[in-house]
Amino acid sequence: MTLIPARLLNGVSTLAIVCTQWGDTGKGKFVDFFAEWADIIARGTGGANAGHTIVIGGKTYVFHLVPSGILHDSAGKINVIGNGVAFDPRILIEELAILTQEGMSFNNLSIAHNARLVMPQHILMDRLRESSRDGSRIGTTGRGIGPAYVDHYARVGLTVNDMLNVDSLRRKLERNLAEKRKLLAHLDPLLIQQIMGHPHLGSGAFYHPSKFLDDDALIEQYRVYGQTLRLLIKDTDQMLRDAIGKKRVLLEGAQGILLSIDYGTYPFVTASDCSVQGLARGAGIRERHVDRTFGIVKAFYMTRVGEGPFPTEIGGDESARWCNDPLTTKDIEAKLFPNASVNSDDPFVQGIGIRRAGYEYGATTRRPRRTGWLDLPLLRYSLRYSGHDAILTKLDVLDQCEMIRICTSYRYDGPRYHIGEQQLDPGTTLRVAIPHTEVMRYCIPRYQIFSGWCRNTSDIKTFGELPTQLRELILFVAREAELNIVLLSVGPDREQIIAMETN
Ligand code: GDP
Ligand code: IMO
Ligand code: MG
């Protein structure tokens, strides 16, 4: 079993793991890894839009709401779903049933009583917005995340605790639905009915022909959820605050900094703050309580799911269109491009080759993830919100790639644009990305090209044994982005981790 190098956690009582990109960098794998060290593992952001994968001895687990420390439950580790999470009880109950089937326990799982509740009306609103053809699609996961947070800020949201008190559940729900119905009255009733028939919406069980949403059916379902989960619902904010400095706390980030509502490539982002600040707050503690943060960097390529700018996308707009087409699936890709490889000449096909080599198909939605080269301007930007301690993952994916590109800066090629005092003109060089869509869409990557190592790395256990080209590339990225790289990952398995010798 790969051991956690003790020097990484010297003097650390609270550790955070966040993603520095657009998600899916391997947070689940590393939260599971560091859960060995922790006493408490807490989620603080996002909801079932997340898909966190853990592979142990060839067996794969994917979690959406359950923290990725859950496989350590039998060792007495406490897993917490914090107040900042958009909590969908249906999905948690499904996940718990799977854990039970697999013979895994969840005796020490707690859910914040004040976490935001996701309900069918949120999933409906999410899917209605995504179905519009006015160009406002974000490519969400359709899990109701945005609308649930909107309700929270609009002060009409419900919390997990409301499931335990039917009277207040009814009162709050009526108020919440009254607003929704005003909006729904202007939309296509057939579309509403169709969406309400989706399995995530109880396959029509909550549909009401004149009111759109059936209050009684919703109240009854959420009352039952409350009964089922009652013993897990706690004051986790207090629990976490009591633990600070006394116990080892591991915070599990969801999504990635470039998807953060506050710091990401807005508006193509999720609805919570995926930075360390957001994560700490959503777990009920302060950012200053976090002693160390490891930012996960997928290298030497990166991925994005959904719409939004992606300057280094391999295959450009053609790739974006292809991946965002709901008809594109892994099987269709395999059939149409059987020979796609990491070395294909056509960039669009090469993107598919990298997707296949990295198995880049959504853990939540199964959508193909758009692939692009590692983008240092974006990385330099997101490190502002994660700090400079980093873990590089998926290094093995490009093992057979003969030529690797790394984007070291952008050339801005759009019309004059002002950002505060700064003025961008055509030809301006950007070493640090400016995540405004109006800027990103005109950023042309400048690449440095490296030859690959063309050797399998997935069994390698030490930095020194890695091929020279790969070591040089790792050090190049560390230098260019001022990264303090602490660990490397060369495969999905818990065992496929390499410690950097000096950090
Ligand atoms: P998360 O959302 O950040 O937890 O990441 P996901 O689980 O959505 O996606 C990461 C995918 O990469 C999963 O399928 C992991 O099993 C896999 N993975 C993680 N680290 C590595 C690695 O170093 N190499 C390879 N080949 N796969 C990895
Ligand atoms: P993990 O934790 C990758 C993306 C969606 C969409 C945007 C908004 O597994 O890294 P939302 O449903 O949140 O309103 O969608 O955010 N997105 C993710 N992309 N990994 C995730 O989570 C994501 N969660 C949301 O694809 O572009
Ligand atoms: Mg994921």
Coordinates of C-alpha atoms and ligand atoms in Angstrom, one line a residue:
M1 CA 0.0 0.0 0.0
T2 CA 1.3 3.5 -1.0
L3 CA 2.0 5.4 2.3
I4 CA 1.3 9.1 2.8
P5 CA 4.7 10.8 3.1
A6 CA 4.8 12.1 6.7
R7 CA 6.5 15.3 5.7
L8 CA 3.5 16.4 3.7
L9 CA 1.3 16.6 6.8
N10 CA 3.7 17.8 9.4
G11 CA 1.9 20.2 11.6
V12 CA -1.3 19.9 9.5
S13 CA -4.6 19.5 11.3
T14 CA -6.9 20.6 8.4
L15 CA -6.1 19.7 4.8
A16 CA -8.2 20.6 1.7
I17 CA -8.2 19.0 -1.7
V18 CA -9.5 21.1 -4.5
C19 CA -9.3 21.0 -8.3
T20 CA -7.5 23.7 -10.2
Q21 CA -9.3 23.1 -13.5
W22 CA -12.8 22.3 -14.7
G23 CA -13.3 19.3 -12.4
D24 CA -12.6 15.6 -12.9
T25 CA -9.0 15.8 -12.1
G26 CA -8.9 12.9 -9.6
K27 CA -10.1 14.5 -6.3
G28 CA -12.0 11.3 -5.3
K29 CA -8.8 9.3 -5.6
F30 CA -6.8 11.7 -3.5
V31 CA -9.5 12.2 -0.9
D32 CA -9.7 8.5 -0.5
F33 CA -5.9 8.4 -0.2
F34 CA -5.7 11.1 2.5
A35 CA -8.7 9.7 4.3
E36 CA -6.3 7.2 5.8
W37 CA -4.7 10.1 7.7
A38 CA -7.9 12.0 8.5
D39 CA -10.5 11.6 11.3
I40 CA -13.2 13.6 9.6
I41 CA -13.8 14.0 5.8
A42 CA -16.2 16.7 4.8
R43 CA -17.8 17.9 1.6
G44 CA -18.7 21.6 1.6
T45 CA -19.8 22.5 -2.0
G46 CA -21.7 21.2 -5.0
G47 CA -24.0 18.3 -4.9
A48 CA -24.8 15.3 -7.1
N49 CA -23.4 17.2 -10.1
A50 CA -20.1 15.8 -8.8
G51 CA -18.8 12.4 -9.8
H52 CA -15.8 11.2 -7.7
T53 CA -14.1 8.0 -8.7
I54 CA -12.1 5.7 -6.4
V55 CA -10.4 2.6 -7.7
I56 CA -9.1 0.0 -5.3
G57 CA -7.6 -3.2 -6.5
G58 CA -9.3 -2.9 -9.9
K59 CA -12.8 -2.2 -8.3
T60 CA -14.3 1.1 -9.1
Y61 CA -16.6 3.2 -6.9
V62 CA -18.2 6.5 -8.0
F63 CA -19.7 8.8 -5.5
H64 CA -21.9 11.9 -6.1
L65 CA -22.9 13.1 -2.7
V66 CA -21.3 10.7 -0.3
P67 CA -17.8 12.0 0.6
S68 CA -14.9 10.0 -0.9
G69 CA -13.7 9.0 2.6
I70 CA -16.7 6.7 3.0
L71 CA -14.7 3.6 2.2
H72 CA -12.8 4.3 5.5
D73 CA -16.1 4.3 7.5
S74 CA -15.4 0.9 9.1
A75 CA -12.1 2.4 10.5
G76 CA -14.2 4.9 12.4
K77 CA -13.6 7.8 10.1
I78 CA -16.4 10.4 10.1
N79 CA -17.8 11.5 6.8
V80 CA -19.8 14.8 6.6
I81 CA -22.0 16.4 4.0
G82 CA -21.6 20.0 5.0
N83 CA -24.1 23.0 5.0
G84 CA -22.9 24.3 1.6
V85 CA -23.9 21.2 -0.2
A86 CA -26.9 21.1 -2.5
F87 CA -28.4 18.0 -1.1
D88 CA -30.7 15.6 -3.0
P89 CA -31.9 13.0 -0.6
R90 CA -33.0 10.7 -3.5
I91 CA -29.5 10.4 -4.7
L92 CA -28.0 9.9 -1.3
I93 CA -30.4 7.1 -0.5
E94 CA -29.5 5.4 -3.8
E95 CA -25.8 5.7 -3.0
L96 CA -26.4 4.3 0.5
A97 CA -28.3 1.3 -1.0
I98 CA -25.3 0.6 -3.3
L99 CA -22.9 0.8 -0.4
T100 CA -25.1 -1.6 1.6
Q101 CA -25.2 -4.0 -1.4
E102 CA -21.4 -3.9 -1.6
G103 CA -21.1 -4.7 2.1
M104 CA -19.7 -1.2 2.9
S105 CA -20.8 0.6 6.1
F106 CA -21.8 4.3 6.6
N107 CA -22.2 4.3 10.4
N108 CA -20.3 7.5 10.8
L109 CA -21.9 9.6 8.0
S110 CA -23.5 12.9 9.0
I111 CA -25.6 15.4 6.9
A112 CA -25.7 19.0 7.8
H113 CA -29.3 19.9 9.0
N114 CA -28.8 23.3 7.3
A115 CA -27.6 22.0 3.9
R116 CA -29.7 23.3 0.9
L117 CA -32.3 20.9 -0.2
V118 CA -32.6 20.0 -3.9
M119 CA -36.2 19.2 -4.9
P120 CA -37.9 18.2 -8.2
Q121 CA -38.8 21.8 -8.9
H122 CA -35.1 22.6 -9.1
I123 CA -34.4 19.8 -11.5
L124 CA -37.4 20.9 -13.6
M125 CA -36.1 24.6 -13.7
D126 CA -32.6 23.4 -14.5
R127 CA -33.8 21.2 -17.4
L128 CA -36.2 23.8 -18.7
R129 CA -33.4 26.4 -18.9
E130 CA -31.1 23.9 -20.6
S131 CA -33.7 23.1 -23.2
S132 CA -34.0 26.7 -24.4
R133 CA -32.5 27.5 -27.8
D134 CA -31.6 31.1 -27.1
G135 CA -27.9 30.3 -26.7
S136 CA -28.0 30.4 -22.9
R137 CA -27.2 26.7 -22.3
I138 CA -24.5 26.0 -19.8
G139 CA -24.5 22.3 -20.4
T140 CA -25.4 21.6 -16.7
T141 CA -25.6 18.1 -15.3
G142 CA -29.4 18.6 -14.9
R143 CA -29.2 17.8 -11.2
G144 CA -31.0 21.0 -10.1
I145 CA -27.9 22.5 -8.6
G146 CA -28.2 26.1 -9.9
P147 CA -31.9 26.5 -9.1
A148 CA -31.4 25.1 -5.6
Y149 CA -28.7 27.7 -4.8
V150 CA -30.8 30.4 -6.5
D151 CA -33.6 29.6 -4.1
H152 CA -31.2 29.8 -1.2
Y153 CA -30.1 33.3 -2.2
A154 CA -33.6 34.3 -3.1
R155 CA -34.5 33.4 0.5
V156 CA -37.1 30.9 -0.5
G157 CA -35.0 27.7 -0.2
L158 CA -35.6 24.7 2.0
T159 CA -33.0 22.9 4.1
V160 CA -32.4 19.3 5.0
N161 CA -34.0 19.9 8.4
D162 CA -37.3 20.8 6.8
M163 CA -37.7 17.2 5.9
L164 CA -38.1 16.4 9.6
N165 CA -40.9 18.9 10.3
V166 CA -43.9 18.5 8.0
D167 CA -45.7 21.7 8.9
S168 CA -42.7 23.9 8.1
L169 CA -42.0 21.8 5.1
R170 CA -45.5 22.5 3.8
R171 CA -45.3 26.2 4.6
K172 CA -41.9 26.8 3.0
L173 CA -42.8 24.6 0.0
E174 CA -46.0 26.5 -0.7
R175 CA -44.0 29.8 -0.8
N176 CA -41.3 28.2 -2.9
L177 CA -43.7 26.8 -5.4
A178 CA -45.9 29.9 -5.7
E179 CA -42.9 31.7 -7.2
K180 CA -42.1 28.8 -9.6
R181 CA -45.7 28.5 -10.8
K182 CA -45.7 32.2 -11.8
L183 CA -42.8 31.5 -14.1
L184 CA -44.0 28.1 -15.3
A185 CA -47.3 29.6 -16.4
H186 CA -45.5 31.3 -19.2
L187 CA -43.7 28.2 -20.5
D188 CA -44.7 25.3 -22.8
P189 CA -46.9 23.0 -20.7
L190 CA -46.1 20.0 -22.8
L191 CA -42.4 20.5 -22.2
I192 CA -43.0 20.8 -18.5
Q193 CA -45.0 17.6 -18.5
Q194 CA -42.3 15.8 -20.5
I195 CA -39.5 16.9 -18.1
M196 CA -41.6 16.0 -15.1
G197 CA -41.7 12.4 -16.5
H198 CA -37.9 12.0 -16.2
P199 CA -36.8 9.3 -13.8
H200 CA -34.9 11.9 -11.7
L201 CA -38.3 13.6 -11.1
G202 CA -40.0 10.4 -10.0
S203 CA -41.1 9.5 -13.5
G204 CA -44.1 11.9 -13.3
A205 CA -45.0 11.1 -9.6
F206 CA -44.8 14.9 -8.7
Y207 CA -46.5 16.2 -11.8
H208 CA -49.8 18.0 -11.5
P209 CA -51.7 19.0 -14.7
S210 CA -52.8 22.4 -13.6
K211 CA -50.3 23.3 -10.8
F212 CA -47.3 21.6 -12.5
L213 CA -46.0 20.4 -9.2
D214 CA -48.0 18.4 -6.8
D215 CA -47.5 19.7 -3.3
D216 CA -48.9 16.7 -1.5
A217 CA -46.9 14.2 -3.4
L218 CA -43.7 16.3 -2.7
I219 CA -44.4 16.6 1.0
E220 CA -45.1 13.0 1.4
Q221 CA -42.0 12.0 -0.5
Y222 CA -39.7 14.4 1.5
R223 CA -41.3 13.3 4.8
V224 CA -40.4 9.7 4.0
Y225 CA -36.8 10.8 3.0
G226 CA -36.6 12.6 6.3
Q227 CA -37.7 9.5 8.2
T228 CA -35.1 7.4 6.3
L229 CA -32.2 9.8 6.9
R230 CA -33.3 11.2 10.3
L231 CA -30.4 9.6 12.3
L232 CA -27.8 11.0 10.0
I233 CA -29.0 14.7 10.1
K234 CA -26.9 16.7 12.6
D235 CA -25.4 20.0 13.5
T236 CA -22.2 19.4 11.5
D237 CA -21.1 23.0 11.7
Q238 CA -20.6 22.6 15.4
M239 CA -19.0 19.2 14.9
L240 CA -16.4 20.6 12.5
R241 CA -15.8 23.7 14.7
D242 CA -15.2 21.4 17.7
A243 CA -12.8 19.3 15.6
I244 CA -10.6 22.2 14.4
G245 CA -7.1 21.8 15.8
K246 CA -8.0 18.7 17.8
K247 CA -8.8 16.2 15.1
R248 CA -7.5 15.7 11.6
V249 CA -10.0 17.2 9.1
L250 CA -9.9 16.6 5.4
L251 CA -12.0 18.9 3.2
E252 CA -13.1 17.4 -0.2
G253 CA -13.6 19.9 -3.0
A254 CA -16.1 19.4 -5.7
Q255 CA -16.0 20.7 -9.3
G256 CA -13.0 22.9 -9.9
I257 CA -11.8 26.5 -9.5
L258 CA -12.5 27.3 -13.2
L259 CA -16.1 26.2 -12.5
S260 CA -16.4 28.4 -9.4
I261 CA -19.4 30.8 -9.3
D262 CA -17.0 33.4 -7.9
Y263 CA -13.8 32.8 -9.7
G264 CA -14.5 30.6 -12.7
T265 CA -15.1 31.1 -16.4
Y266 CA -18.5 32.8 -15.7
P267 CA -21.2 32.2 -16.8
F268 CA -20.1 28.8 -17.8
V269 CA -19.7 27.7 -14.2
T270 CA -21.5 25.8 -11.5
A271 CA -23.4 27.5 -8.7
S272 CA -21.1 27.2 -5.7
D273 CA -17.6 28.5 -4.9
C274 CA -15.2 25.6 -5.6
S275 CA -12.2 27.5 -4.1
V276 CA -10.7 26.7 -0.6
Q277 CA -12.7 29.6 0.8
G278 CA -16.0 28.2 -0.5
L279 CA -15.1 24.7 0.6
A280 CA -14.2 25.8 4.2
R281 CA -17.3 27.9 4.5
G282 CA -19.5 25.1 3.2
A283 CA -18.1 22.8 5.7
G284 CA -18.8 25.3 8.5
I285 CA -15.3 26.5 9.2
R286 CA -13.1 29.4 8.2
E287 CA -10.5 29.4 5.5
R288 CA -7.8 30.4 8.0
H289 CA -8.4 27.0 9.7
V290 CA -7.1 25.2 6.6
D291 CA -3.4 24.5 7.2
R292 CA -2.6 23.1 3.8
T293 CA -4.3 22.8 0.4
F294 CA -3.4 20.5 -2.4
G295 CA -4.6 21.7 -5.8
I296 CA -5.1 18.8 -8.3
V297 CA -3.9 19.4 -11.8
K298 CA -4.6 17.0 -14.6
A299 CA -1.5 16.9 -16.8
F300 CA -0.5 17.2 -19.5
Y301 CA -3.9 17.6 -20.9
M302 CA -7.1 18.9 -19.3
T303 CA -10.9 18.5 -19.8
R304 CA -14.1 20.4 -19.6
V305 CA -17.7 19.2 -19.7
G306 CA -20.5 21.4 -21.0
E307 CA -20.3 24.7 -22.8
G308 CA -17.8 27.5 -22.3
P309 CA -14.4 28.7 -23.6
F310 CA -11.5 26.3 -23.8
P311 CA -8.6 27.9 -25.7
T312 CA -6.4 24.8 -25.9
E313 CA -9.2 22.4 -26.9
I314 CA -7.9 19.8 -29.3
G315 CA -10.1 20.0 -32.3
G316 CA -11.4 23.4 -31.3
D317 CA -15.1 24.2 -32.0
E318 CA -15.6 20.9 -33.8
S319 CA -14.7 19.1 -30.7
A320 CA -16.9 21.3 -28.5
R321 CA -19.9 20.8 -30.8
W322 CA -19.3 17.1 -31.0
C323 CA -19.0 16.6 -27.2
N324 CA -21.9 18.9 -26.4
D325 CA -24.2 17.1 -28.8
P326 CA -26.6 15.0 -26.7
L327 CA -26.4 12.2 -29.3
T328 CA -22.6 11.7 -28.9
T329 CA -21.8 8.7 -26.8
K330 CA -18.7 6.7 -26.0
D331 CA -20.0 3.8 -28.1
I332 CA -20.8 6.0 -31.1
E333 CA -17.3 7.5 -30.9
A334 CA -15.8 4.1 -30.7
K335 CA -17.7 3.0 -33.8
L336 CA -17.0 6.1 -35.9
F337 CA -13.4 6.6 -34.9
P338 CA -12.1 3.1 -34.2
N339 CA -8.5 4.2 -34.9
A340 CA -8.4 7.4 -33.0
S341 CA -5.2 7.6 -31.0
V342 CA -3.2 10.1 -28.9
N343 CA -1.1 10.5 -32.1
S344 CA -3.8 11.0 -34.7
D345 CA -2.9 13.7 -37.2
D346 CA -6.3 15.3 -37.3
P347 CA -6.7 17.3 -34.0
F348 CA -10.4 16.5 -33.7
V349 CA -9.6 12.7 -33.9
Q350 CA -6.6 13.1 -31.6
G351 CA -8.9 14.7 -29.0
I352 CA -11.0 11.6 -29.2
G353 CA -7.9 9.5 -28.9
I354 CA -6.9 11.3 -25.7
R355 CA -10.4 11.0 -24.4
R356 CA -10.3 7.3 -24.9
A357 CA -6.8 6.9 -23.4
G358 CA -7.9 8.8 -20.3
Y359 CA -11.3 7.3 -20.2
E360 CA -12.7 10.9 -20.1
Y361 CA -16.4 10.2 -20.1
G362 CA -18.5 11.9 -17.3
A363 CA -18.7 10.0 -14.1
T364 CA -22.1 11.6 -13.5
T365 CA -23.6 12.2 -16.9
R366 CA -21.5 9.8 -19.1
R367 CA -20.9 12.8 -21.5
P368 CA -17.7 12.8 -23.4
R369 CA -15.3 15.3 -21.8
R370 CA -13.8 17.9 -24.1
T371 CA -10.0 17.5 -24.1
G372 CA -7.3 20.1 -24.6
W373 CA -3.6 20.7 -23.8
L374 CA -2.5 21.8 -20.4
D375 CA -3.1 25.5 -20.2
L376 CA -0.6 27.3 -18.0
P377 CA -2.2 30.8 -18.1
L378 CA -5.4 29.3 -16.7
L379 CA -3.4 27.3 -14.1
R380 CA -1.5 30.4 -13.0
Y381 CA -4.8 32.1 -12.6
S382 CA -6.5 29.4 -10.5
L383 CA -3.5 28.9 -8.2
R384 CA -4.5 32.3 -6.7
Y385 CA -7.4 30.5 -5.2
S386 CA -5.8 27.1 -4.3
G387 CA -2.2 28.0 -3.4
H388 CA 0.8 26.5 -5.0
D389 CA 1.0 23.0 -3.5
A390 CA -0.1 20.6 -6.3
I391 CA -0.7 17.0 -7.2
L392 CA -0.3 16.1 -10.9
T393 CA -2.7 13.4 -12.1
K394 CA -3.2 11.2 -15.2
L395 CA 0.4 11.4 -16.3
D396 CA 0.1 7.9 -17.7
V397 CA -2.6 8.9 -20.2
L398 CA -0.1 10.4 -22.6
D399 CA 2.4 7.6 -22.3
Q400 CA 2.3 6.8 -26.0
C401 CA 2.0 10.4 -27.2
E402 CA 4.9 11.3 -29.4
M403 CA 4.5 15.1 -29.2
I404 CA 3.0 17.0 -26.3
R405 CA 2.0 20.7 -26.4
I406 CA 1.9 22.9 -23.4
C407 CA 0.3 26.3 -23.6
T408 CA 2.6 28.8 -22.0
S409 CA 0.8 32.1 -22.8
Y410 CA -2.0 33.5 -24.9
R411 CA -2.0 36.1 -27.6
Y412 CA -5.1 38.1 -27.2
D413 CA -6.6 38.6 -30.7
G414 CA -9.9 40.4 -30.1
P415 CA -11.2 44.0 -30.1
R416 CA -9.9 46.5 -27.5
Y417 CA -11.1 45.5 -24.1
H418 CA -10.8 47.1 -20.7
I419 CA -10.4 45.3 -17.4
G420 CA -10.2 48.0 -14.8
E421 CA -7.1 49.9 -15.6
Q422 CA -5.7 47.2 -17.9
Q423 CA -6.3 47.5 -21.6
L424 CA -6.1 44.6 -24.0
D425 CA -5.3 45.2 -27.6
P426 CA -4.9 42.8 -30.5
G427 CA -1.5 41.1 -30.0
T428 CA -1.4 41.6 -26.2
T429 CA 0.4 38.7 -24.5
L430 CA -1.3 37.1 -21.4
R431 CA 0.7 34.9 -19.1
V432 CA -2.2 34.7 -16.7
A433 CA -5.6 34.1 -18.0
I434 CA -8.5 36.5 -17.5
P435 CA -11.5 34.3 -17.2
H436 CA -14.0 36.7 -18.8
T437 CA -15.8 35.0 -21.7
E438 CA -15.2 38.2 -23.7
V439 CA -11.5 37.8 -23.4
M440 CA -11.2 34.0 -23.4
R441 CA -13.0 33.6 -26.7
Y442 CA -10.2 35.6 -28.4
C443 CA -7.2 34.0 -26.7
I444 CA -4.9 32.1 -29.0
P445 CA -2.6 29.7 -27.2
R446 CA 1.1 29.9 -27.7
Y447 CA 2.6 26.4 -27.3
Q448 CA 5.9 25.0 -26.4
I449 CA 6.3 21.5 -27.9
F450 CA 7.9 18.6 -26.2
S451 CA 8.7 15.1 -27.4
G452 CA 6.9 12.3 -25.5
W453 CA 8.4 9.4 -23.6
C454 CA 6.6 6.6 -25.4
R455 CA 6.9 4.2 -22.4
N456 CA 4.5 2.8 -20.0
T457 CA 4.6 4.6 -16.6
S458 CA 1.6 3.1 -14.8
D459 CA 3.8 0.6 -12.7
I460 CA 6.5 3.1 -11.8
K461 CA 6.8 3.8 -8.1
T462 CA 9.5 6.6 -7.8
F463 CA 10.2 9.9 -9.5
G464 CA 13.7 8.8 -10.4
E465 CA 12.4 5.8 -12.4
L466 CA 10.1 8.0 -14.6
P467 CA 11.4 8.5 -18.2
T468 CA 13.7 11.5 -18.5
Q469 CA 11.3 13.4 -20.9
L470 CA 8.5 13.1 -18.4
R471 CA 10.6 14.2 -15.5
E472 CA 11.7 17.3 -17.5
L473 CA 8.2 18.1 -18.4
I474 CA 7.0 17.9 -14.8
L475 CA 9.8 20.2 -13.7
F476 CA 9.1 22.5 -16.6
V477 CA 5.5 22.9 -15.5
A478 CA 6.5 23.3 -11.8
R479 CA 8.9 26.1 -12.8
E480 CA 6.5 27.8 -15.2
A481 CA 3.5 27.8 -12.9
E482 CA 5.5 28.1 -9.7
L483 CA 4.1 24.8 -8.5
N484 CA 5.3 22.9 -5.4
I485 CA 4.4 19.4 -6.7
V486 CA 4.0 16.9 -3.9
L487 CA 2.5 13.8 -5.5
L488 CA 2.1 12.4 -8.9
S489 CA -0.6 10.0 -10.2
V490 CA 0.1 7.4 -12.9
G491 CA -3.1 5.4 -12.9
P492 CA -6.6 5.3 -11.4
D493 CA -5.7 2.9 -8.6
R494 CA -5.1 3.9 -5.0
E495 CA -1.7 2.4 -5.4
Q496 CA -0.6 4.3 -8.5
I497 CA 0.8 7.3 -6.6
I498 CA 4.4 8.6 -6.7
A499 CA 5.8 10.9 -4.0
M500 CA 8.0 13.8 -5.1
E501 CA 11.2 13.2 -3.3
T502 CA 11.9 16.7 -2.1
N503 CA 8.5 18.3 -1.4
Ligands
GDP1 P1 -12.9 13.9 -9.7 O1 -14.3 14.4 -10.1 O2 -11.9 15.0 -9.6 O3 -13.0 13.0 -8.5 O4 -12.5 13.0 -10.9 P2 -13.4 11.9 -11.7 O5 -13.5 10.7 -10.8 O6 -14.6 12.5 -12.2 O7 -12.5 11.6 -12.9 C1 -11.2 11.2 -12.8 C2 -11.0 9.9 -13.6 O8 -9.6 9.7 -13.8 C3 -11.6 8.7 -12.9 O9 -12.0 7.8 -13.8 C4 -10.4 8.2 -12.1 O10 -10.5 6.8 -11.8 C5 -9.3 8.4 -13.1 N1 -7.9 8.7 -12.6 C6 -7.6 9.4 -11.5 N2 -6.2 9.5 -11.5 C7 -5.7 8.9 -12.6 C8 -4.4 8.7 -13.1 O11 -3.4 9.2 -12.6 N3 -4.4 8.0 -14.3 C9 -5.5 7.5 -15.0 N4 -5.3 6.9 -16.1 N5 -6.7 7.7 -14.5 C10 -6.8 8.4 -13.3
IMO2 P1 -16.6 16.9 -10.2 O1 -16.7 17.2 -8.7 C1 -16.9 18.4 -14.3 C2 -20.1 21.4 -15.0 C3 -21.2 21.0 -15.9 C4 -21.5 22.3 -16.5 C5 -21.4 23.3 -15.3 C6 -22.7 23.6 -14.6 O2 -16.8 15.5 -10.5 O3 -15.3 17.4 -10.7 P2 -24.2 22.3 -12.9 O4 -24.9 21.0 -13.1 O5 -23.2 22.2 -11.8 O6 -25.1 23.5 -12.8 O7 -23.3 22.4 -14.3 O8 -20.5 22.7 -14.4 N1 -19.8 20.5 -13.8 C7 -18.8 19.6 -13.7 N2 -17.8 19.3 -14.7 N3 -16.9 17.9 -13.0 C8 -17.8 18.2 -12.1 O9 -17.8 17.7 -10.8 C9 -18.9 19.1 -12.5 N4 -19.9 19.6 -11.8 C10 -20.5 20.4 -12.7 O10 -20.7 20.1 -16.8 O11 -20.6 22.7 -17.5
MG3 MG -15.8 14.1 -11.5

